[in-house]
Tab-separated table of C-alpha atoms in Angstrom:
chain	number	residue	atom	x	y	z
A	1	MET	CA	-1.862	4.519	-15.803
A	2	LYS	CA	-5.413	3.765	-16.754
A	3	MET	CA	-5.176	0.267	-15.618
A	4	VAL	CA	-3.867	1.031	-12.097
A	5	THR	CA	-6.372	0.571	-9.339
A	6	TRP	CA	-5.548	3.155	-6.831
A	7	PRO	CA	-6.402	2.488	-3.056
A	8	ASP	CA	-9.218	4.478	-1.549
A	9	VAL	CA	-8.543	6.959	1.471
A	10	ASN	CA	-9.656	4.357	4.049
A	11	GLN	CA	-7.114	1.761	2.719
A	12	THR	CA	-4.272	4.361	2.517
A	13	ARG	CA	-4.892	5.365	6.194
A	14	THR	CA	-5.072	1.741	7.274
A	15	ASP	CA	-1.765	0.726	5.466
A	16	THR	CA	-0.095	3.983	6.706
A	17	SER	CA	-1.097	3.223	10.424
A	18	THR	CA	0.085	-0.280	10.066
A	19	VAL	CA	3.513	0.680	8.851
A	20	ILE	CA	3.874	3.386	11.497
A	21	GLY	CA	2.708	1.080	14.270
A	22	THR	CA	5.052	-1.685	13.247
A	23	SER	CA	7.969	0.778	12.935
A	24	ILE	CA	7.163	2.004	16.544
A	25	ILE	CA	6.901	-1.515	18.007
A	26	MET	CA	10.195	-2.620	16.207
A	27	ALA	CA	12.035	0.475	17.509
A	28	ILE	CA	10.917	-0.282	21.086
A	29	PHE	CA	11.846	-3.901	20.775
A	30	LEU	CA	15.272	-3.256	19.375
A	31	GLY	CA	15.778	-0.532	21.881
A	32	LEU	CA	15.122	-2.855	24.697
A	33	VAL	CA	17.311	-5.478	23.107
A	34	ASP	CA	20.148	-3.058	22.856
A	35	TRP	CA	19.748	-2.054	26.433
A	36	ILE	CA	19.667	-5.581	27.613
A	37	VAL	CA	22.843	-6.581	25.661
A	38	GLN	CA	24.706	-3.500	27.009
A	39	TRP	CA	23.601	-4.314	30.535
A	40	ALA	CA	24.783	-7.887	30.114
A	41	LEU	CA	28.188	-6.815	28.712
A	42	GLN	CA	28.807	-4.409	31.310
A	43	PHE	CA	27.905	-6.985	33.979
A	44	LEU	CA	30.326	-9.475	32.504
A	45	ALA	CA	32.986	-6.894	32.207
């Protein structure tokens, strides 16, 4: 463990914010795609 270079607090916060932000954006995108597909299938049925 002596050779491990641990990230500092700012880098950890930046990486965490990036992961959370990307997760939220993907959730919104996939939710919209799901809603559009459901609407299209109901329209066709």
